[in-house]
Amino acid sequence: MLSGYLVTVLITIGIYIILALSLNLITGYAGQISLGHAAFMGIGAYTSALFYTKAGLGFWPSFLLAGLVAGLLGTILAIPCLRVREDFLAITTMGINFVVEATFLYIPFFGAGMGIGGIDLPHFFGQEISKSGYLALVVLVIGLMIALDRWLTRSWIGLAWAAIREDEEAAGAMGIDVVRFKVLAFALGSAGAGLAGSLYAHFLTFIMPVNFSFAQSMVILSMVVFGGIGTLRGPIVGAIVLGALPEISRPAMEYRTLVYGLLLLLLMRFQPGGILGEHSLLPRSWRKLCTAMQNGKTGQ
Amino acid sequence: MIPLLEVRNLEVTYGEFAAVRGISFDIRDGDLLTIIGANGAGKSTTLRAVMGLLRPRSGQILFRGAEITREPAHLRARRGIRLVPEGRRILPDLSVEENLRLGAYTVPRPGDVADGIERAFTLFPRLKERARQAGKTLSGGEQQMLAIARALMSQPRLLLLDEVSLGLMPILVEQTFATIQALHRHGATILLVEQNARMALAIATRAYVLETGSITLSGTAADLAADPKVKQAYLGG
């Protein structure tokens, strides 16, 4: 059996993987920078918490509604994002994060500064699920996100996103409905963040506005960028490494923002594609090694 | 007969600056029309307005009799208008094949997409050799082939070519014009915008001269090529 502490860490990392994968849809594949991903995690967490504690719905309906509501709000909030690009988009999404956090913080319905408590772990056949069971659920959701990622990147949607990311105007001239595909990216990415938020709320059993602040958005974005934006493996590895770092090293916990910031600076300078990006050092060396070994085999 | 494309009193401005000042022209099926003019005369602006990448200040654009003046670019692409933009604008990180597949975005049947890729590889065998390479690794000439091949993927009714010879070495310029001429012979309708007036007039059926946003001369390409004013201003005397 895994120790309780280890399971807790693994669940946290797992939730970050879901968040990183969902942000990767928006920022990695569709190329729309978002500095407000934690807002949609928060919308999912609060939706789930409110349906669970106030409406008396069970875990499963609350969980699914969290994804649905976050996806819908992501679609609506994508509209002001459509007219802006790059740095203006970054500021717009940042603004969305502040507005959403302030809404949770100042409106009593959302528990204001006190947050919402009493959100339990889900029950199976009347019995509260064990932490290991919850970890299995998180892993299942990660599996679904990976399947969605694979399906999207191999379909026309992935190709259309790539075109929009590289040259929006050329994409339009090729018949791609740029608006529709941008909205789709925000909708799917936000829905993923909403599901992660729900898992987060039911695991912590207590949520506060500060959990979904701009700083949290930066943590998620750091994970995506660190691992390798626009790839499947990148955000997963980024979430594992940056998620485990504060647990492994106390100083890294205390100076978390500083460590992440430094890592990002170094990365942007030396490996802008992330440690596992398509053209980064590690994958290239790995491919070279593979070719060398293959040649060695056929040579004998 | 309704023209394939009809442009009436088109005016396009960038802020205060009028780049195109009320021009009218039309293209009929099977035409190879060229608009020649100096740098900054408004040629590219005209093409971009026809594609829907710029919003005209006034005037009308009709395609097969339907007004498309306010329609976004992606809907015009679906009607069969395709632009090969200046500077080629191929997608740098996507492979040659992915670039071609994206060109066929409006083609509904997967079988037709595969046929289109085959056609592109027959037209430009170099692209077949480079099928899996990223667009940015191609040479300038190969990128130009890819840009044209990509536009042809959907078998457009109207092909808009913006300065396709720009920045190519002379032998490639000749090849590119030969390709355009071949496409025209096979029935394509083409609007060609060029600074290289000599080559453009040599292959075109009809021509317009654009000067600081206004059309100053029009006629058959042969007549314009023989016109003393055109000779002096654009053909080097």
XYZ file of C-alpha atoms in Angstrom:
537
model
C 0.000 0.000 0.000
C 1.106 3.526 -0.709
C 1.494 5.782 2.281
C -1.197 8.384 2.871
C 1.261 11.220 2.301
C 2.443 9.805 -1.013
C -1.139 9.319 -2.207
C -1.938 12.937 -1.297
C 1.044 14.161 -3.312
C 0.151 11.936 -6.246
C -3.458 13.168 -6.296
C -2.270 16.793 -6.249
C 0.150 16.118 -9.086
C -2.582 14.255 -10.975
C -4.918 17.239 -10.716
C -2.119 19.467 -12.016
C -1.628 17.111 -14.956
C -5.305 17.531 -15.891
C -4.962 21.312 -15.571
C -1.769 21.401 -17.651
C -3.264 19.167 -20.364
C -6.390 21.313 -20.569
C -4.406 24.562 -20.778
C -2.263 22.931 -23.454
C -5.356 22.632 -25.677
C -5.833 26.410 -25.573
C -2.274 27.698 -25.434
C -0.268 24.808 -26.859
C -2.375 23.633 -29.773
C -4.595 26.603 -30.645
C -1.818 29.066 -29.738
C -4.028 31.332 -27.614
C -2.072 32.479 -24.590
C -4.100 32.263 -21.382
C -2.949 33.667 -18.062
C -6.275 32.933 -16.411
C -6.650 29.170 -16.451
C -7.112 28.953 -12.671
C -10.344 30.953 -13.075
C -11.955 27.994 -14.837
C -10.537 25.583 -12.293
C -12.196 27.817 -9.682
C -15.494 27.912 -11.573
C -15.460 24.104 -11.662
C -14.530 23.852 -7.974
C -17.230 26.291 -6.858
C -19.864 24.757 -9.151
C -19.143 21.325 -7.765
C -19.005 22.577 -4.157
C -22.278 24.504 -4.436
C -24.216 21.703 -6.107
C -22.843 19.249 -3.553
C -23.265 21.252 -0.358
C -26.244 23.489 -1.154
C -28.288 21.595 -3.756
C -27.572 18.218 -2.184
C -26.524 16.592 -5.454
C -24.114 13.666 -5.297
C -20.476 13.712 -6.359
C -20.990 12.471 -9.912
C -23.616 14.990 -11.018
C -21.659 17.779 -9.293
C -18.457 16.658 -11.006
C -20.051 16.560 -14.468
C -21.835 19.883 -13.923
C -18.490 21.423 -12.929
C -17.059 20.496 -16.326
C -20.191 21.664 -18.120
C -20.479 25.040 -16.352
C -16.752 25.778 -16.708
C -16.956 24.829 -20.381
C -19.973 27.078 -20.957
C -18.434 30.036 -19.132
C -15.210 29.393 -21.021
C -17.170 29.665 -24.248
C -18.816 32.927 -23.184
C -15.606 34.452 -21.831
C -13.808 33.455 -25.041
C -15.833 36.108 -26.877
C -13.912 39.132 -25.514
C -10.731 37.133 -26.205
C -11.507 36.710 -29.915
C -10.809 40.282 -30.899
C -7.401 40.434 -29.244
C -4.125 38.686 -29.883
C -0.942 37.880 -28.049
C -0.068 40.458 -25.386
C -3.603 41.896 -25.344
C -5.017 38.384 -25.039
C -2.640 37.731 -22.138
C -3.938 40.812 -20.330
C -7.583 39.990 -21.098
C -7.295 36.450 -19.702
C -5.432 37.795 -16.674
C -8.313 40.225 -16.133
C -10.815 37.374 -16.349
C -8.878 35.594 -13.594
C -9.026 38.653 -11.299
C -12.736 39.182 -11.935
C -13.598 35.545 -11.238
C -11.479 35.464 -8.073
C -13.030 38.728 -6.863
C -16.515 37.323 -7.521
C -15.780 34.380 -5.212
C -14.179 36.681 -2.664
C -16.849 39.377 -2.361
C -20.170 37.673 -3.033
C -21.600 35.987 0.090
C -23.340 33.318 -2.027
C -19.878 31.958 -2.842
C -18.835 31.980 0.795
C -16.814 35.192 0.341
C -13.454 35.113 2.147
C -14.486 32.099 4.186
C -14.778 29.896 1.126
C -16.907 26.748 1.087
C -16.338 23.791 3.392
C -17.938 20.407 3.977
C -17.302 19.066 0.492
C -16.692 15.321 0.948
C -14.845 12.732 -1.006
C -17.242 10.822 -3.259
C -19.123 7.811 -1.943
C -19.304 4.393 -3.529
C -22.179 2.175 -2.371
C -22.677 4.305 0.723
C -19.007 4.083 1.666
C -16.631 7.031 1.345
C -14.012 6.302 -1.275
C -10.466 5.696 0.017
C -7.664 8.050 -0.972
C -6.197 5.361 -3.199
C -9.594 4.981 -4.825
C -9.671 8.731 -5.409
C -6.219 8.545 -6.957
C -7.560 5.896 -9.342
C -10.366 8.283 -10.307
C -7.866 11.084 -10.975
C -5.779 8.723 -13.107
C -8.916 7.741 -15.030
C -9.650 11.395 -15.816
C -6.016 11.869 -16.912
C -6.474 8.862 -19.214
C -9.567 10.468 -20.742
C -7.709 13.756 -21.217
C -4.872 11.928 -22.979
C -7.363 10.121 -25.226
C -9.047 13.447 -26.027
C -5.645 14.989 -26.768
C -4.693 12.153 -29.136
C -8.039 12.277 -30.901
C -7.945 16.072 -31.299
C -4.373 16.266 -32.557
C -5.040 13.578 -35.167
C -8.267 15.120 -36.422
C -8.999 18.143 -38.595
C -9.504 20.101 -35.392
C -5.843 19.689 -34.443
C -4.725 20.665 -37.927
C -7.012 23.708 -37.954
C -5.665 24.746 -34.533
C -2.110 24.402 -35.808
C -2.935 26.616 -38.775
C -4.505 29.270 -36.523
C -1.524 29.091 -34.156
C 0.995 29.604 -36.951
C -0.812 32.094 -39.171
C -4.331 33.155 -38.338
C -4.878 35.098 -41.549
C -3.613 32.295 -43.780
C -5.886 29.897 -41.877
C -8.915 32.068 -42.633
C -7.960 32.300 -46.296
C -7.879 28.490 -46.414
C -11.492 28.304 -45.325
C -10.929 27.671 -41.622
C -13.509 29.345 -39.406
C -10.997 30.910 -37.026
C -13.609 32.119 -34.528
C -15.248 28.716 -34.206
C -11.999 26.876 -33.580
C -10.748 29.410 -31.054
C -14.007 29.163 -29.129
C -13.807 25.371 -29.299
C -10.307 25.456 -27.774
C -11.446 27.714 -24.926
C -14.576 25.592 -24.354
C -12.734 22.255 -24.179
C -9.799 23.645 -22.196
C -12.092 25.348 -19.679
C -14.223 22.224 -19.297
C -11.070 20.226 -18.515
C -10.041 22.824 -15.941
C -13.554 22.654 -14.468
C -13.304 18.881 -13.973
C -9.884 19.332 -12.354
C -11.351 22.028 -10.097
C -14.114 19.670 -8.987
C -11.606 16.914 -8.190
C -9.561 19.492 -6.276
C -12.556 20.696 -4.237
C -13.714 17.205 -3.263
C -10.192 16.238 -2.307
C -9.404 19.300 -0.171
C -13.040 19.324 1.118
C -12.591 23.066 1.613
C -11.995 25.758 -1.009
C -11.099 29.429 -0.864
C -10.835 32.099 -3.568
C -7.050 32.262 -3.195
C -6.763 28.674 -4.484
C -7.799 29.986 -7.899
C -5.752 33.152 -8.086
C -3.568 34.488 -10.870
C -0.584 32.883 -9.086
C -2.231 29.490 -9.548
C -2.662 30.257 -13.274
C 1.044 30.983 -13.466
C 1.856 27.665 -11.792
C -0.226 25.796 -14.398
C 1.280 27.761 -17.292
C 4.793 27.165 -15.909
C 4.151 23.422 -15.955
C 3.023 23.500 -19.594
C 5.931 25.684 -20.699
C 8.507 23.822 -18.616
C 7.625 20.411 -20.031
C 7.136 21.490 -23.626
C 4.170 23.453 -24.876
C 2.145 21.964 -27.723
C 3.169 18.366 -27.021
C 1.342 15.663 -25.058
C 4.293 14.536 -22.931
C 5.431 18.074 -22.065
C 2.577 19.221 -19.820
C 2.449 15.800 -18.115
C 6.155 15.791 -17.279
C 6.036 19.502 -16.410
C 3.212 18.899 -13.924
C 5.045 15.931 -12.389
C 8.394 17.729 -12.004
C 7.086 21.106 -10.849
C 4.361 19.436 -8.777
C 6.840 17.163 -6.974
C 9.539 19.803 -6.520
C 7.988 21.563 -3.477
C 7.431 18.157 -1.830
C 10.973 16.963 -2.376
C 12.664 20.127 -1.240
C 11.498 22.405 1.539
C 13.300 25.492 0.183
C 11.586 24.893 -3.155
C 8.275 25.019 -1.283
C 9.086 28.242 0.524
C 10.524 29.937 -2.532
C 8.141 28.272 -4.957
C 7.387 31.341 -7.059
C 11.062 32.260 -7.175
C 12.090 28.753 -8.245
C 9.407 28.583 -10.943
C 10.301 32.048 -12.162
C 14.004 31.200 -12.395
C 13.258 27.940 -14.194
C 11.119 29.768 -16.729
C 13.785 32.412 -17.308
C 16.486 29.783 -17.881
C 14.171 27.781 -20.126
C 13.205 30.751 -22.286
C 16.894 31.511 -22.754
C 18.211 28.003 -23.430
C 15.288 25.713 -24.293
C 12.313 27.809 -25.424
C 10.456 24.666 -26.498
C 10.515 23.273 -22.940
C 12.639 20.333 -21.755
C 10.685 17.872 -23.902
C 9.668 20.062 -26.858
C 9.948 18.668 -30.380
C 13.255 20.454 -31.050
C 14.662 20.526 -27.512
C 17.950 18.960 -26.496
C 16.639 15.877 -24.656
C 14.292 14.523 -27.362
C 16.886 15.228 -30.061
C 19.622 13.378 -28.164
C 17.212 10.531 -27.515
C 16.354 10.247 -31.222
C 20.052 10.334 -32.114
C 20.745 7.581 -29.587
C 17.920 5.468 -31.036
C 19.210 5.902 -34.590
C 22.752 5.104 -33.476
C 21.592 1.922 -31.738
C 19.536 0.898 -34.748
C 22.502 1.443 -37.049
C 24.669 -0.541 -34.649
C 22.255 -3.467 -34.824
C 21.957 -3.527 -38.605
C 25.727 -3.072 -38.870
C 26.403 -6.372 -37.138
C -23.118 36.102 -68.916
C -22.431 36.975 -65.279
C -18.719 37.541 -64.629
C -17.038 35.192 -62.145
C -15.870 38.164 -60.121
C -17.089 41.698 -60.358
C -15.538 44.547 -58.388
C -17.437 47.846 -58.401
C -16.007 51.148 -57.144
C -13.853 49.406 -54.558
C -12.297 51.774 -52.070
C -9.938 50.572 -49.331
C -8.330 52.849 -46.787
C -5.748 52.412 -44.039
C -6.830 55.082 -41.586
C -6.690 58.336 -43.559
C -4.700 56.863 -46.398
C -6.671 55.705 -49.433
C -4.791 52.702 -50.834
C -7.426 51.823 -53.435
C -9.582 54.660 -54.774
C -12.768 53.367 -56.338
C -11.610 50.785 -58.850
C -13.863 48.557 -60.957
C -12.928 45.444 -62.884
C -14.266 42.005 -63.655
C -12.974 38.533 -64.352
C -14.699 35.965 -66.567
C -14.320 32.205 -66.363
C -11.064 31.156 -67.986
C -9.444 34.596 -67.797
C -5.861 35.116 -66.780
C -6.151 38.693 -65.655
C -3.168 40.629 -64.442
C -2.998 43.854 -62.486
C 0.381 45.493 -62.879
C 1.714 48.549 -61.143
C 4.521 49.931 -59.054
C 5.208 49.044 -55.456
C 2.504 50.658 -53.303
C 0.028 51.165 -56.137
C -2.623 49.143 -54.254
C -2.286 45.772 -55.992
C -1.957 43.613 -52.893
C -4.622 45.637 -51.130
C -7.035 44.874 -53.961
C -6.357 41.141 -53.767
C -6.652 41.074 -49.999
C -9.989 42.858 -50.218
C -11.222 40.304 -52.769
C -10.151 37.470 -50.430
C -11.863 39.158 -47.474
C -8.743 39.873 -45.431
C -9.418 43.610 -45.602
C -12.718 45.369 -45.234
C -13.393 47.894 -48.010
C -14.551 51.378 -47.072
C -17.034 51.361 -49.928
C -17.861 49.558 -53.140
C -19.087 46.091 -53.928
C -17.557 42.702 -54.618
C -19.696 40.128 -56.396
C -18.772 36.509 -56.912
C -20.879 34.593 -59.461
C -23.504 37.272 -59.050
C -23.697 37.048 -55.238
C -22.608 39.971 -53.114
C -19.714 38.981 -50.845
C -18.449 42.435 -49.833
C -19.012 41.812 -46.097
C -18.397 38.083 -46.010
C -15.473 36.798 -43.896
C -12.500 35.169 -45.652
C -13.285 31.598 -44.655
C -16.725 31.757 -46.312
C -15.212 33.195 -49.493
C -12.706 30.342 -49.459
C -15.677 27.971 -49.367
C -17.140 29.665 -52.432
C -13.932 28.778 -54.268
C -11.717 31.852 -53.953
C -8.118 31.087 -53.009
C -5.222 33.419 -52.373
C -1.524 32.663 -52.676
C -0.390 35.511 -50.450
C 2.667 37.669 -50.876
C 5.582 36.144 -49.005
C 3.977 32.701 -49.426
C 2.856 32.365 -45.805
C 3.207 28.597 -45.630
C 2.854 27.179 -42.122
C 6.491 26.847 -40.988
C 6.249 24.124 -38.351
C 3.846 21.883 -40.252
C 5.079 19.358 -42.779
C 4.604 19.784 -46.523
C 1.852 17.178 -46.460
C 0.062 18.860 -43.545
C 0.226 22.185 -45.368
C -1.388 20.526 -48.370
C -4.044 18.817 -46.277
C -4.930 22.171 -44.734
C -5.313 23.579 -48.233
C -8.001 20.956 -48.733
C -9.808 22.009 -45.566
C -12.966 22.880 -47.511
C -12.886 19.583 -49.426
C -15.363 17.274 -47.719
C -14.351 13.824 -49.006
C -11.118 12.213 -47.699
C -10.663 10.464 -51.056
C -10.595 13.822 -52.838
C -7.973 15.092 -50.401
C -5.721 12.121 -51.231
C -6.284 12.728 -54.962
C -5.436 16.387 -54.485
C -2.156 15.532 -52.766
C -1.336 13.164 -55.650
C -2.088 15.939 -58.161
C 0.122 18.372 -56.227
C 2.989 15.852 -56.225
C 2.592 15.276 -59.957
C 2.675 19.027 -60.601
C 5.617 19.589 -58.242
C 7.662 16.383 -57.802
C 10.037 18.248 -55.481
C 7.266 18.475 -52.928
C 6.861 14.708 -52.927
C 10.516 14.317 -51.973
C 9.984 16.772 -49.135
C 6.542 15.546 -48.038
C 7.506 14.917 -44.402
C 9.766 17.939 -43.960
C 8.680 21.028 -42.038
C 7.632 23.882 -44.300
C 10.342 26.178 -42.976
C 13.114 23.818 -44.143
C 12.155 24.292 -47.818
C 14.011 26.663 -50.120
C 12.271 29.825 -51.309
C 11.352 28.227 -54.634
C 10.014 25.105 -52.963
C 7.980 27.211 -50.545
C 6.458 29.007 -53.517
C 5.551 25.653 -55.106
C 3.980 24.605 -51.822
C 2.002 27.835 -51.540
C 0.585 27.377 -55.062
C -0.021 23.645 -54.583
C -1.799 24.348 -51.312
C -4.115 26.857 -52.960
C -4.902 24.346 -55.734
C -5.877 21.595 -53.269
C -9.488 22.744 -53.200
C -9.660 23.160 -57.002
C -10.635 26.821 -56.669
C -12.867 28.634 -59.115
C -10.709 31.740 -58.781
C -7.029 31.749 -57.917
C -5.532 35.005 -56.634
C -1.760 35.203 -56.979
C 0.037 37.962 -55.093
C 3.598 38.709 -56.262
C 4.490 35.064 -56.711
C 7.786 35.848 -58.410
C 9.043 38.152 -55.679
C 12.380 37.111 -54.208
C 12.900 34.127 -56.487
C 15.989 33.630 -58.618
C 15.420 34.258 -62.346
C 15.236 30.604 -63.383
C 12.584 29.972 -60.745
C 10.670 33.060 -61.829
C 10.429 31.598 -65.323
C 9.372 28.225 -63.962
C 6.703 29.838 -61.812
C 5.251 31.766 -64.745
C 5.331 28.608 -66.870
C 3.354 26.838 -64.135
C 0.781 29.642 -64.027
C 0.430 29.507 -67.800
C -0.038 25.734 -67.675
C -2.720 26.067 -64.986
C -4.514 28.618 -67.126
C -4.383 26.323 -70.173
C -6.003 23.619 -68.065
C -8.920 25.944 -67.431
C -8.051 27.797 -64.197
C -9.282 31.352 -63.757
C -6.484 33.458 -62.343
C -6.021 36.998 -61.072
C -2.321 37.736 -61.047
C -0.838 40.749 -59.329
C 2.749 41.466 -60.327
C 5.581 43.918 -60.274
C 7.230 41.883 -62.991
C 5.058 43.456 -65.698
C 6.948 41.976 -68.633
C 6.382 38.361 -67.565
C 2.833 39.019 -66.405
C 1.801 40.629 -69.705
C 3.454 37.794 -71.627
C 1.127 35.150 -70.175
C -2.044 37.124 -69.334
C -5.160 37.453 -71.486
C -6.270 40.831 -70.110
C -4.557 43.458 -67.983
C -5.137 46.531 -65.844
C -2.600 49.133 -64.832
C -2.970 50.391 -61.277
C -1.370 53.720 -60.328
C -1.655 55.136 -56.799
C -4.919 53.361 -56.168
C -6.649 54.034 -59.496
C -6.882 52.062 -62.715
C -5.289 54.147 -65.456
C -5.229 51.681 -68.361
C -6.969 48.468 -69.286
C -7.166 46.159 -72.255
C -5.852 42.923 -73.645
C -2.428 41.990 -72.355
C -1.029 42.193 -75.897
C -2.362 45.738 -76.404
C -0.970 46.945 -73.095
C 2.386 45.342 -73.760
C 2.508 47.381 -76.991
C 1.319 50.614 -75.361
C 4.122 53.219 -75.329
C 3.190 54.511 -71.863
C 3.280 51.008 -70.385
C 6.527 50.283 -72.197
C 8.114 53.351 -70.764
C 6.844 53.035 -67.206
C 6.849 49.277 -66.626
C 8.795 47.487 -69.320
C 11.938 49.555 -69.163
C 11.491 51.605 -72.347
